[in-house]
PDB file of N, CA, C and O in Angstrom:
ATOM      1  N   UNK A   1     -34.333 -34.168 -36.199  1.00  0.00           N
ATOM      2  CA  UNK A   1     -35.084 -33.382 -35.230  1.00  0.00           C
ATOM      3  C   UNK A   1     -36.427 -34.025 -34.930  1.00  0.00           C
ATOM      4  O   UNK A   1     -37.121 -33.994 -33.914  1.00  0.00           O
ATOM      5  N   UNK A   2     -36.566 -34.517 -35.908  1.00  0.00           N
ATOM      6  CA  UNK A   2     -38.345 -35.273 -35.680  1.00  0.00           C
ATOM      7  C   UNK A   2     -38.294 -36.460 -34.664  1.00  0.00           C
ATOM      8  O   UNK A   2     -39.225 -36.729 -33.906  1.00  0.00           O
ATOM      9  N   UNK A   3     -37.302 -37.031 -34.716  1.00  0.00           N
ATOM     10  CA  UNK A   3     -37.109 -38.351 -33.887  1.00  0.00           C
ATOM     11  C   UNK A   3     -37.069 -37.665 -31.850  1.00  0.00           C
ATOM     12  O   UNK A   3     -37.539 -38.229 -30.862  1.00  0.00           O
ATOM     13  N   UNK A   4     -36.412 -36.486 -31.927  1.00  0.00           N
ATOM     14  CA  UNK A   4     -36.239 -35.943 -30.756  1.00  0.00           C
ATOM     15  C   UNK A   4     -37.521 -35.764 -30.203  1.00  0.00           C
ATOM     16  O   UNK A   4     -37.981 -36.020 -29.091  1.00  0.00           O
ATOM     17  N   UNK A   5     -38.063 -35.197 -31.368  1.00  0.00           N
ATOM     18  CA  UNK A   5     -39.597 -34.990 -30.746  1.00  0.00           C
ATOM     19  C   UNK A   5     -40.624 -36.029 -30.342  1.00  0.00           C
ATOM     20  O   UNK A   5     -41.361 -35.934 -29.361  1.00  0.00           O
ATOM     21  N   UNK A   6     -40.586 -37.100 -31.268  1.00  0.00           N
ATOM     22  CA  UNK A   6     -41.518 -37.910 -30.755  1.00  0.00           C
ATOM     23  C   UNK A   6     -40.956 -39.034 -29.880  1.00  0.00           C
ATOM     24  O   UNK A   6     -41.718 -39.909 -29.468  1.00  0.00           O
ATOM     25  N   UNK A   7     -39.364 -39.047 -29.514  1.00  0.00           N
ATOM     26  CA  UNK A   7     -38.769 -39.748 -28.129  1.00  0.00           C
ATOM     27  C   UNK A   7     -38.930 -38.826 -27.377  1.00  0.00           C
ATOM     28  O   UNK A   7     -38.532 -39.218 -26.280  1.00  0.00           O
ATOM     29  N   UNK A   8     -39.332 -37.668 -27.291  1.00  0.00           N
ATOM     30  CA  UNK A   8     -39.815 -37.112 -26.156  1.00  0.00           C
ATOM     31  C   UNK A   8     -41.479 -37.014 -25.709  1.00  0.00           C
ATOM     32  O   UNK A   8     -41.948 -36.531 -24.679  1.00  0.00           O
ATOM     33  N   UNK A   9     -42.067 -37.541 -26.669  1.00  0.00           N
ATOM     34  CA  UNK A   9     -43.454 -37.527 -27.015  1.00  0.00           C
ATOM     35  C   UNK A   9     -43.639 -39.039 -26.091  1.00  0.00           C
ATOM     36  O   UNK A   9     -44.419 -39.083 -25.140  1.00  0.00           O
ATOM     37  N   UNK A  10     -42.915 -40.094 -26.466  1.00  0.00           N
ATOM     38  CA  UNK A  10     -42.816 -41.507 -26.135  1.00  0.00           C
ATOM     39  C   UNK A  10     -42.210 -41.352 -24.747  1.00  0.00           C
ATOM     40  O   UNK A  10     -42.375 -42.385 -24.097  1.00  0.00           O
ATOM     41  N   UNK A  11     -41.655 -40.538 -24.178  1.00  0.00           N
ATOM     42  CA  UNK A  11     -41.310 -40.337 -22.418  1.00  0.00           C
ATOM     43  C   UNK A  11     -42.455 -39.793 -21.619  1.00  0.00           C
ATOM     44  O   UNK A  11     -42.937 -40.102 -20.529  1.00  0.00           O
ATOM     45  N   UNK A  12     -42.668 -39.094 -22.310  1.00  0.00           N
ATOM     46  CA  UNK A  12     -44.207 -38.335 -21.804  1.00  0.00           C
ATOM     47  C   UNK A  12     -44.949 -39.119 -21.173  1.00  0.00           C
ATOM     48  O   UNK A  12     -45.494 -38.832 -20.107  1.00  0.00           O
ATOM     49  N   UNK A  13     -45.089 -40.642 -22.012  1.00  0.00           N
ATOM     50  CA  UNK A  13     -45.908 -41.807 -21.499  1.00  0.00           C
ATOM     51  C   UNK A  13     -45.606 -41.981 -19.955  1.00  0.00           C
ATOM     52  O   UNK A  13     -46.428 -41.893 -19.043  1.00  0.00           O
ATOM     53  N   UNK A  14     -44.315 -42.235 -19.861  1.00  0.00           N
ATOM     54  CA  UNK A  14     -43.903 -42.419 -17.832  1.00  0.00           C
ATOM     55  C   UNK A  14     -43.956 -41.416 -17.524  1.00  0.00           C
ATOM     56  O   UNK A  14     -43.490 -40.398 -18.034  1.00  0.00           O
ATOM     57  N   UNK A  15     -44.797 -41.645 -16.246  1.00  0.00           N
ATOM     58  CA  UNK A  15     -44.985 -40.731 -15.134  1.00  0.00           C
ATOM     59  C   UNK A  15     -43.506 -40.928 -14.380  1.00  0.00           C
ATOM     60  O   UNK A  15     -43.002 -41.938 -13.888  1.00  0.00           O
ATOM     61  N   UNK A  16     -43.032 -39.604 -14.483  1.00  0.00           N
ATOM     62  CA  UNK A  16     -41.426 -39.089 -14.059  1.00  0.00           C
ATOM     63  C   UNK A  16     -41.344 -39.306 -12.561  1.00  0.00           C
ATOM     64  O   UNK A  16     -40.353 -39.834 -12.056  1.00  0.00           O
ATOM     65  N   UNK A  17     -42.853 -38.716 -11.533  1.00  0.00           N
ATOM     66  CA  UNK A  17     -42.686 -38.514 -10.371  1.00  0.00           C
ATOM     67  C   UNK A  17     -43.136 -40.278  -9.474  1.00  0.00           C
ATOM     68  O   UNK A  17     -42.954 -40.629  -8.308  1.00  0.00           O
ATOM     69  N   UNK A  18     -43.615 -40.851 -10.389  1.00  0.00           N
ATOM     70  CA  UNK A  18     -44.315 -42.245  -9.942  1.00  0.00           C
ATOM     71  C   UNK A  18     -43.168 -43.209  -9.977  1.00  0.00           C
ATOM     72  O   UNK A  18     -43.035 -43.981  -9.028  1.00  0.00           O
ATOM     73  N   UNK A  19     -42.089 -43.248 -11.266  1.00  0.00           N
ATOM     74  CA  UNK A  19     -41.010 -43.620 -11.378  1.00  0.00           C
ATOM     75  C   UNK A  19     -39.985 -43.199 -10.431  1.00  0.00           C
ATOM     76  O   UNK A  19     -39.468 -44.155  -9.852  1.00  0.00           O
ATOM     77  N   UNK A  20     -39.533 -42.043 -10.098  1.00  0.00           N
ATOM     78  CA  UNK A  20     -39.039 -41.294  -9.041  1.00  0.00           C
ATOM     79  C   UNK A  20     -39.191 -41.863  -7.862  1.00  0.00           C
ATOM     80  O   UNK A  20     -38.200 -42.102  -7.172  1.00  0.00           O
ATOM     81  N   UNK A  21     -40.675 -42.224  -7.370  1.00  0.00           N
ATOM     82  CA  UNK A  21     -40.934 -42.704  -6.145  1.00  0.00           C
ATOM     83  C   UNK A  21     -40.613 -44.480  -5.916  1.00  0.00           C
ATOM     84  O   UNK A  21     -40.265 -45.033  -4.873  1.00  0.00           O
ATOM     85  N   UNK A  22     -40.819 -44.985  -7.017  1.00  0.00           N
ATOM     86  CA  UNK A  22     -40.605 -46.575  -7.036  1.00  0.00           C
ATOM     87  C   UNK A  22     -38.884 -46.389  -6.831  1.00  0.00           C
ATOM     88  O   UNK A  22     -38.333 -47.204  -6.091  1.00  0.00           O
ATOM     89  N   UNK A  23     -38.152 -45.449  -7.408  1.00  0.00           N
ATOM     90  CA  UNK A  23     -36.636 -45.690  -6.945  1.00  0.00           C
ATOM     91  C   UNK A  23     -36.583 -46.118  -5.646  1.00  0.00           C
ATOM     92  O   UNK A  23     -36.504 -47.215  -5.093  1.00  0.00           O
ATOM     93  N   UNK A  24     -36.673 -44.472  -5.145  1.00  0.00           N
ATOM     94  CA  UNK A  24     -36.736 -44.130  -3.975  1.00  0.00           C
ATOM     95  C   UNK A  24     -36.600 -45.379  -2.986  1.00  0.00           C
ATOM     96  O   UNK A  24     -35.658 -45.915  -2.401  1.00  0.00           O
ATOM     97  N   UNK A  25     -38.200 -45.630  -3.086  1.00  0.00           N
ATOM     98  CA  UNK A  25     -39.171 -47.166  -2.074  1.00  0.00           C
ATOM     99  C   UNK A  25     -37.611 -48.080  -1.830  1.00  0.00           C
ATOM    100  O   UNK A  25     -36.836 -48.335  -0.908  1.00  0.00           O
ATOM    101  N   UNK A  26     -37.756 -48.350  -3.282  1.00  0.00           N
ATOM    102  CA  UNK A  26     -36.542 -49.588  -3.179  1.00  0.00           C
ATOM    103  C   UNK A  26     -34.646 -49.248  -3.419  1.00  0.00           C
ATOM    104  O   UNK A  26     -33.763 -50.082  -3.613  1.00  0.00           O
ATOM    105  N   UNK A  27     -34.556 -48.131  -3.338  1.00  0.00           N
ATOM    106  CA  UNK A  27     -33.326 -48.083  -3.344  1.00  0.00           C
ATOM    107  C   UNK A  27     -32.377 -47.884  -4.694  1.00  0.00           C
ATOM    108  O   UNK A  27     -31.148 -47.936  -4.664  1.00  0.00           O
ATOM    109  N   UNK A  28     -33.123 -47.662  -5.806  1.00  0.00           N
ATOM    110  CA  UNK A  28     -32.283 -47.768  -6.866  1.00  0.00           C
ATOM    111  C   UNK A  28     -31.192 -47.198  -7.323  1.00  0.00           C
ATOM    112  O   UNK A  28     -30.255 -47.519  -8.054  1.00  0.00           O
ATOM    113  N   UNK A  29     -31.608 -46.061  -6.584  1.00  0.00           N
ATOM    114  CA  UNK A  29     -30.622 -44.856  -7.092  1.00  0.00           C
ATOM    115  C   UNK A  29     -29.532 -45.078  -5.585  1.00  0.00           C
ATOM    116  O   UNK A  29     -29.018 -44.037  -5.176  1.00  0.00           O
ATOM    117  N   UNK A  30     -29.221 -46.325  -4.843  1.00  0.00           N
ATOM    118  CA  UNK A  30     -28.153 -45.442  -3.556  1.00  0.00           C
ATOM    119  C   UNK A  30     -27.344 -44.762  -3.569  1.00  0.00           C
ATOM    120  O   UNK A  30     -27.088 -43.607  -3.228  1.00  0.00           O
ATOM    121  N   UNK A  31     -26.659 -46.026  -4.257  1.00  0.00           N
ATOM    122  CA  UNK A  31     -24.965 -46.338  -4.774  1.00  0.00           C
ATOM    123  C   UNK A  31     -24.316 -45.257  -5.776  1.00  0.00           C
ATOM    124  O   UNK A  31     -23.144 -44.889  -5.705  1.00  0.00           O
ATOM    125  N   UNK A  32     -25.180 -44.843  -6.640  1.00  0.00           N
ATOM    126  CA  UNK A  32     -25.095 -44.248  -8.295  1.00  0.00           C
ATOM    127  C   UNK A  32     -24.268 -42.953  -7.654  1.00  0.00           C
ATOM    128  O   UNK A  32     -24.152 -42.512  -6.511  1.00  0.00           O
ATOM    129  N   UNK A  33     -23.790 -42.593  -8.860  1.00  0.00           N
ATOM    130  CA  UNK A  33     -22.684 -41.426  -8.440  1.00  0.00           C
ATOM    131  C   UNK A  33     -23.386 -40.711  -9.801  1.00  0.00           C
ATOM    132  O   UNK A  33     -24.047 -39.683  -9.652  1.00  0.00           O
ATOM    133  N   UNK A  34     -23.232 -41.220 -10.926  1.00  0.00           N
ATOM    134  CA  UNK A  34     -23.652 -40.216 -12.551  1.00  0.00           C
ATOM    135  C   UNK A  34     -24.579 -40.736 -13.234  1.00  0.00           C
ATOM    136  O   UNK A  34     -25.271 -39.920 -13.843  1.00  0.00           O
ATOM    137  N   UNK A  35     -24.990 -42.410 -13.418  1.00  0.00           N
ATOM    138  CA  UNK A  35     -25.930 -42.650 -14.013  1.00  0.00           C
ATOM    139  C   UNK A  35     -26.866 -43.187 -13.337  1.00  0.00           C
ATOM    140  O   UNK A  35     -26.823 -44.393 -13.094  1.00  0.00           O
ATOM    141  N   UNK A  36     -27.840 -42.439 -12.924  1.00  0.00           N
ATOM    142  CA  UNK A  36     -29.087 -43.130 -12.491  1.00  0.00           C
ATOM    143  C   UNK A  36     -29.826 -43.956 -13.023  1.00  0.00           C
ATOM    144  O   UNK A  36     -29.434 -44.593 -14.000  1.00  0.00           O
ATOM    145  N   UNK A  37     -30.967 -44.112 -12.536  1.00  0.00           N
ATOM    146  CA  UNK A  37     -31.895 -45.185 -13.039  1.00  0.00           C
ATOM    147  C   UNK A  37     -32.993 -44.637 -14.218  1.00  0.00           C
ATOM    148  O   UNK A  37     -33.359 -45.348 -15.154  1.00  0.00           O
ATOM    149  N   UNK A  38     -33.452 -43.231 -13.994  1.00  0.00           N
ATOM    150  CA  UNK A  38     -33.701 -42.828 -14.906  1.00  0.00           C
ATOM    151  C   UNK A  38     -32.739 -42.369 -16.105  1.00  0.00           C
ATOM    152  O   UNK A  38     -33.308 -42.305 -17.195  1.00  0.00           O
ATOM    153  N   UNK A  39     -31.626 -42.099 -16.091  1.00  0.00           N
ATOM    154  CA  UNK A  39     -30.539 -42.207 -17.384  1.00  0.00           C
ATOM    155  C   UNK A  39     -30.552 -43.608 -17.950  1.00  0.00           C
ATOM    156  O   UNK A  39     -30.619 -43.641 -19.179  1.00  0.00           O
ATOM    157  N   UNK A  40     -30.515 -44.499 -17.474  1.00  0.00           N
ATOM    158  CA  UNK A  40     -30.854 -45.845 -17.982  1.00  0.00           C
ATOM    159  C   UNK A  40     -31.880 -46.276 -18.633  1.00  0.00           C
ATOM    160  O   UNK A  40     -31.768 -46.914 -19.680  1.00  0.00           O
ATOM    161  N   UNK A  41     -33.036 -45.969 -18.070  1.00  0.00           N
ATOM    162  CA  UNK A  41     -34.099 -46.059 -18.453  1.00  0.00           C
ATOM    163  C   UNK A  41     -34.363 -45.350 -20.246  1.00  0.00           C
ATOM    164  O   UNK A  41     -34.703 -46.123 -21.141  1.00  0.00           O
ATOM    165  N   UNK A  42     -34.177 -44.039 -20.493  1.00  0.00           N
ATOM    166  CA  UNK A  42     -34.111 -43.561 -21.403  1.00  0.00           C
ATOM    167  C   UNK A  42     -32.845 -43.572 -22.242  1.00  0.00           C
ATOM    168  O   UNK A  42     -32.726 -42.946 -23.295  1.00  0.00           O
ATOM    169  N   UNK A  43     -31.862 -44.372 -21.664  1.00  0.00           N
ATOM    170  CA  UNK A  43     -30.362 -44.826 -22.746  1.00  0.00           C
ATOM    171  C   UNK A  43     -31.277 -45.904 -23.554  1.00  0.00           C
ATOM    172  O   UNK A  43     -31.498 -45.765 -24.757  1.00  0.00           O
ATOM    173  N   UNK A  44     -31.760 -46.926 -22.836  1.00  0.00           N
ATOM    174  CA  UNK A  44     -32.092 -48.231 -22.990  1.00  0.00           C
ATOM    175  C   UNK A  44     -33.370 -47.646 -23.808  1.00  0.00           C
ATOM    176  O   UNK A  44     -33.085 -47.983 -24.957  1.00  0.00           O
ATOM    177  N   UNK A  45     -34.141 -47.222 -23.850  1.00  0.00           N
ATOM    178  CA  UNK A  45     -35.190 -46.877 -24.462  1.00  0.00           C
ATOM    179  C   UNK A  45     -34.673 -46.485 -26.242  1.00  0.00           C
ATOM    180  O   UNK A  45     -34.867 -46.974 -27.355  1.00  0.00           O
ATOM    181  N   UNK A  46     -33.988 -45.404 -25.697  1.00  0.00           N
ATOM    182  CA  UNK A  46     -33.641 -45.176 -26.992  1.00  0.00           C
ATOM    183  C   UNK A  46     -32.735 -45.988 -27.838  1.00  0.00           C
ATOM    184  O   UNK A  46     -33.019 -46.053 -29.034  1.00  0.00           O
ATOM    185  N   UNK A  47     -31.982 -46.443 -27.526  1.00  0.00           N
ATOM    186  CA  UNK A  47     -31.344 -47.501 -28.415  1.00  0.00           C
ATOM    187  C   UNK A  47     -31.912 -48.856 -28.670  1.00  0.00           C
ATOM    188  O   UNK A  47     -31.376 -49.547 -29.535  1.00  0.00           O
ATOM    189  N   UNK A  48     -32.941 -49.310 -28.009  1.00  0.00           N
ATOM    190  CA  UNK A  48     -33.735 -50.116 -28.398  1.00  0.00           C
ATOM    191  C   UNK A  48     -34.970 -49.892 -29.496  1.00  0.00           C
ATOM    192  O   UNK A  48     -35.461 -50.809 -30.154  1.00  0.00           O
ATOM    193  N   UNK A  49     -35.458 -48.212 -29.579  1.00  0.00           N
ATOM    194  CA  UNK A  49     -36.088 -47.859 -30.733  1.00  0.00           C
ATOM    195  C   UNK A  49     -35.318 -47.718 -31.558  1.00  0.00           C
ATOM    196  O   UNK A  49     -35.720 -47.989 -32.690  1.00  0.00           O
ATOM    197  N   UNK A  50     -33.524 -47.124 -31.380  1.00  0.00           N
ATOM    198  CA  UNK A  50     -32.741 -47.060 -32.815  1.00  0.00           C
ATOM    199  C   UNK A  50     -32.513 -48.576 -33.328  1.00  0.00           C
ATOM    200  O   UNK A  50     -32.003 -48.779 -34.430  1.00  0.00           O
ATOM    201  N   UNK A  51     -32.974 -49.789 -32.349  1.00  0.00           N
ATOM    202  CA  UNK A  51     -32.366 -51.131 -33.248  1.00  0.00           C
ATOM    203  C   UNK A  51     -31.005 -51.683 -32.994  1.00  0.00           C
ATOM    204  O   UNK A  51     -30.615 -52.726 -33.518  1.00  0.00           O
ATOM    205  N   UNK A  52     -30.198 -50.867 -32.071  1.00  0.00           N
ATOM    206  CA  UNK A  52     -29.173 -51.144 -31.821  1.00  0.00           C
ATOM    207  C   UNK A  52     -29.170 -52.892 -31.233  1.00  0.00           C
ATOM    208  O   UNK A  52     -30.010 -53.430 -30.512  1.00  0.00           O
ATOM    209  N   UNK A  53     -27.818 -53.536 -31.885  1.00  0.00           N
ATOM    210  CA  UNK A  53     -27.794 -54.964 -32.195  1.00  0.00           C
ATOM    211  C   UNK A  53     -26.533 -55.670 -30.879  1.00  0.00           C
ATOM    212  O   UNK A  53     -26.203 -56.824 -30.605  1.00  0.00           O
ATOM    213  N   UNK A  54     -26.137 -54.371 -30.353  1.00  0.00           N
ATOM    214  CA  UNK A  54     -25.084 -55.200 -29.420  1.00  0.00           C
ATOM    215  C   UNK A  54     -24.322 -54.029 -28.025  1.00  0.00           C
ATOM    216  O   UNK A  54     -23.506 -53.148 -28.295  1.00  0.00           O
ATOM    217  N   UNK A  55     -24.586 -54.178 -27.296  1.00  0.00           N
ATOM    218  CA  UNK A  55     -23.998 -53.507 -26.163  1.00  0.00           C
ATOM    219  C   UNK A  55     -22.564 -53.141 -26.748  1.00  0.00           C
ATOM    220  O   UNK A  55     -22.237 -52.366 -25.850  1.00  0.00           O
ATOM    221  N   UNK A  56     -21.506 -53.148 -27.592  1.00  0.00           N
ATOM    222  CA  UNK A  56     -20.663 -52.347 -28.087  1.00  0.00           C
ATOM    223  C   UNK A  56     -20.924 -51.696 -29.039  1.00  0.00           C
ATOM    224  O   UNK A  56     -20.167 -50.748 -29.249  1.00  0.00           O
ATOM    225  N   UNK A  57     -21.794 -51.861 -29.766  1.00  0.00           N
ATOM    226  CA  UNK A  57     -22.754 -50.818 -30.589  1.00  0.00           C
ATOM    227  C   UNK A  57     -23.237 -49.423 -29.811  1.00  0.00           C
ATOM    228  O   UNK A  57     -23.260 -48.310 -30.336  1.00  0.00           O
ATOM    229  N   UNK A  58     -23.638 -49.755 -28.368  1.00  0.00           N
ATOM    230  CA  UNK A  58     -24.227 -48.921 -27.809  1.00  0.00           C
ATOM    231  C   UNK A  58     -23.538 -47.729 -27.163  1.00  0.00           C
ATOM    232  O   UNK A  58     -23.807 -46.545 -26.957  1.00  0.00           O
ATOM    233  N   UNK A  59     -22.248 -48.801 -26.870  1.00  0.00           N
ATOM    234  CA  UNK A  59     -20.925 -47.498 -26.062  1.00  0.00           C
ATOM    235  C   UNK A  59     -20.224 -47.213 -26.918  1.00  0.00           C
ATOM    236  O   UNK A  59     -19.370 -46.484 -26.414  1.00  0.00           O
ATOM    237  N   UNK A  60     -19.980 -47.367 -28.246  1.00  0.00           N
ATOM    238  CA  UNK A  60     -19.201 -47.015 -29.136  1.00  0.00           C
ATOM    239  C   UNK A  60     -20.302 -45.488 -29.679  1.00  0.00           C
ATOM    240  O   UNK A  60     -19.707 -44.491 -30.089  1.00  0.00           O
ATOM    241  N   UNK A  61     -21.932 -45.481 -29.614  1.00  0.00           N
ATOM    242  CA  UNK A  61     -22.662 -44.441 -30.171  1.00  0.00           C
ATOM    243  C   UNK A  61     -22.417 -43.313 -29.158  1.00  0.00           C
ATOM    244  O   UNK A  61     -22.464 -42.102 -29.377  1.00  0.00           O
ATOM    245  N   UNK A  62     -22.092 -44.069 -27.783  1.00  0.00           N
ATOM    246  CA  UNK A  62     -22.482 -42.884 -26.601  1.00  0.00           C
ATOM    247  C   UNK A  62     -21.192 -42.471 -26.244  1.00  0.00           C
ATOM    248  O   UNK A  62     -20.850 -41.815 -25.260  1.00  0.00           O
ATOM    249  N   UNK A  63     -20.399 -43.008 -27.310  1.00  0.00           N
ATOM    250  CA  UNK A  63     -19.001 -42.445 -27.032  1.00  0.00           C
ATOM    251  C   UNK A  63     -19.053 -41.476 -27.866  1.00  0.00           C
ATOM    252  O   UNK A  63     -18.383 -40.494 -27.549  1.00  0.00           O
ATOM    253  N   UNK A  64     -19.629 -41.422 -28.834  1.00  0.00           N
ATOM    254  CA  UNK A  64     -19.227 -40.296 -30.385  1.00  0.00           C
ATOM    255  C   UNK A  64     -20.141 -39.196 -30.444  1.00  0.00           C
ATOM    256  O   UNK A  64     -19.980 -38.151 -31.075  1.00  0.00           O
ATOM    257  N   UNK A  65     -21.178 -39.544 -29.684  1.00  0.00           N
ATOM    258  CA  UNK A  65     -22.325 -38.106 -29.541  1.00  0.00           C
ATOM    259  C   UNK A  65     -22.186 -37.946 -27.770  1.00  0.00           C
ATOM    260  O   UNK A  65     -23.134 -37.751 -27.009  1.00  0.00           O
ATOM    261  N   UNK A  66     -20.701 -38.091 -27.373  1.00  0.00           N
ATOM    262  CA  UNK A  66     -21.430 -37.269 -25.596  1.00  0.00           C
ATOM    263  C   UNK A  66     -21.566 -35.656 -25.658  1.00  0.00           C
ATOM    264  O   UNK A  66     -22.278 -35.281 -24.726  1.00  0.00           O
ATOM    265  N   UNK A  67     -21.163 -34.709 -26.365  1.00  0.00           N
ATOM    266  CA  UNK A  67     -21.103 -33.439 -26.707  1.00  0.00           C
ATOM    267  C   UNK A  67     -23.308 -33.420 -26.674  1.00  0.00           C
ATOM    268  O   UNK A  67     -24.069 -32.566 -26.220  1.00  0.00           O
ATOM    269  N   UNK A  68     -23.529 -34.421 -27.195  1.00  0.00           N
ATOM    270  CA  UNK A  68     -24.821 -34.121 -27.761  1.00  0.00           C
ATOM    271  C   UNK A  68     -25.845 -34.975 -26.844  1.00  0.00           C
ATOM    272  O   UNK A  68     -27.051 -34.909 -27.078  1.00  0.00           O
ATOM    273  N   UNK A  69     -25.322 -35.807 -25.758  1.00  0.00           N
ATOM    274  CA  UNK A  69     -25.975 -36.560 -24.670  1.00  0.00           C
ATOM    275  C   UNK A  69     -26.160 -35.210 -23.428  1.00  0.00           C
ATOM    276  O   UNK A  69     -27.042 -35.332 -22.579  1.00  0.00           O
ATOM    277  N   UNK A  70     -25.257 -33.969 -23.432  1.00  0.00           N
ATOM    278  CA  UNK A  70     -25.879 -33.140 -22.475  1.00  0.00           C
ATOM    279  C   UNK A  70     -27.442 -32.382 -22.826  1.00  0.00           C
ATOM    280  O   UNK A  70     -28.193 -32.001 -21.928  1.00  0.00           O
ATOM    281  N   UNK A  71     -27.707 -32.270 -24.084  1.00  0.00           N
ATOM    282  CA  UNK A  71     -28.652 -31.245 -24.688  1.00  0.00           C
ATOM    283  C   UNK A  71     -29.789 -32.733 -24.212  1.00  0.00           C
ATOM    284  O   UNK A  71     -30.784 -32.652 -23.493  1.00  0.00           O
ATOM    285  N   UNK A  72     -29.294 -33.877 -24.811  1.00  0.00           N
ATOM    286  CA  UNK A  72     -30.635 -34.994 -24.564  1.00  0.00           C
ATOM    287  C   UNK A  72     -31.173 -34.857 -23.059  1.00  0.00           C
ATOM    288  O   UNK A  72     -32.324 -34.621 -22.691  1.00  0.00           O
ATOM    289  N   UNK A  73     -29.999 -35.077 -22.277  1.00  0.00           N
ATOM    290  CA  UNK A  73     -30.273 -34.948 -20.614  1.00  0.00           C
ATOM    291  C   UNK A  73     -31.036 -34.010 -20.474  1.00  0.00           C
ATOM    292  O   UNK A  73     -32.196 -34.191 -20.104  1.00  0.00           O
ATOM    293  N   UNK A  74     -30.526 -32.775 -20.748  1.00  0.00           N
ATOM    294  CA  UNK A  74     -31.649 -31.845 -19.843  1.00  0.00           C
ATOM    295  C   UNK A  74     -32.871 -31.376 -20.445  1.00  0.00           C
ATOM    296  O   UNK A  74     -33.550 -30.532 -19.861  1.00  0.00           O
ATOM    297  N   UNK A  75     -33.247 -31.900 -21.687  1.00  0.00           N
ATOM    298  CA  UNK A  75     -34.546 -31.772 -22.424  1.00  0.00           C
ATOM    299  C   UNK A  75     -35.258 -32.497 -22.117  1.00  0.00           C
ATOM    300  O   UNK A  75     -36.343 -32.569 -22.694  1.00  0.00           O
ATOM    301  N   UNK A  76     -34.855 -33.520 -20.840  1.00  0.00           N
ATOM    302  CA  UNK A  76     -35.960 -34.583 -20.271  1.00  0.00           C
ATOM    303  C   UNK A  76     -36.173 -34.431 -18.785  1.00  0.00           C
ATOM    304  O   UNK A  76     -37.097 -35.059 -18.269  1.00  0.00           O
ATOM    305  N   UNK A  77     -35.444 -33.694 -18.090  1.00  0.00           N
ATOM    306  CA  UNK A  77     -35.491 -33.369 -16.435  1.00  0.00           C
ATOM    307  C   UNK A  77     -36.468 -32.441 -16.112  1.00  0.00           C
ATOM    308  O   UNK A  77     -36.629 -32.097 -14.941  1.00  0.00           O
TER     309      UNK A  77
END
């Protein structure tokens, strides 16, 4: 539980609506159907503070906690 808190403490840092707007400008989000640029942003965040060592490391974690990737999502929107 402590880790939730201070990766949400460590998001706090980006400005949500400044990020939002740099999509926008340039287009990031056109194409995307489910994972945006901000879902990326905070996938990549966090598995780079857990240490994770290999992009099948990463879809093998986000395969076994998706039950628990909805509660992450909307505790950051």
């Amino acid at each position: 539980m402590y880790y939730a808190i201070l990766f949400s403490q460590i998001l706090d840092f980006i400005p949500h609506l400044e990020f939002a707007h740099i999509i926008n400008e340039y287009g990031g989000d056109r194409y995307v159907k489910n994972f945006s640029c901000w879902d990326q942003l905070v996938t990549m965040l966090f598995f780079q503070f857990r240490k994770s060592k290999s992009l099948l490391e990463i879809c093998s974690d986000l395969a076994t906690c998706l039950g628990k990737l909805v509660h992450l999502y909307s505790a950051f929107q």
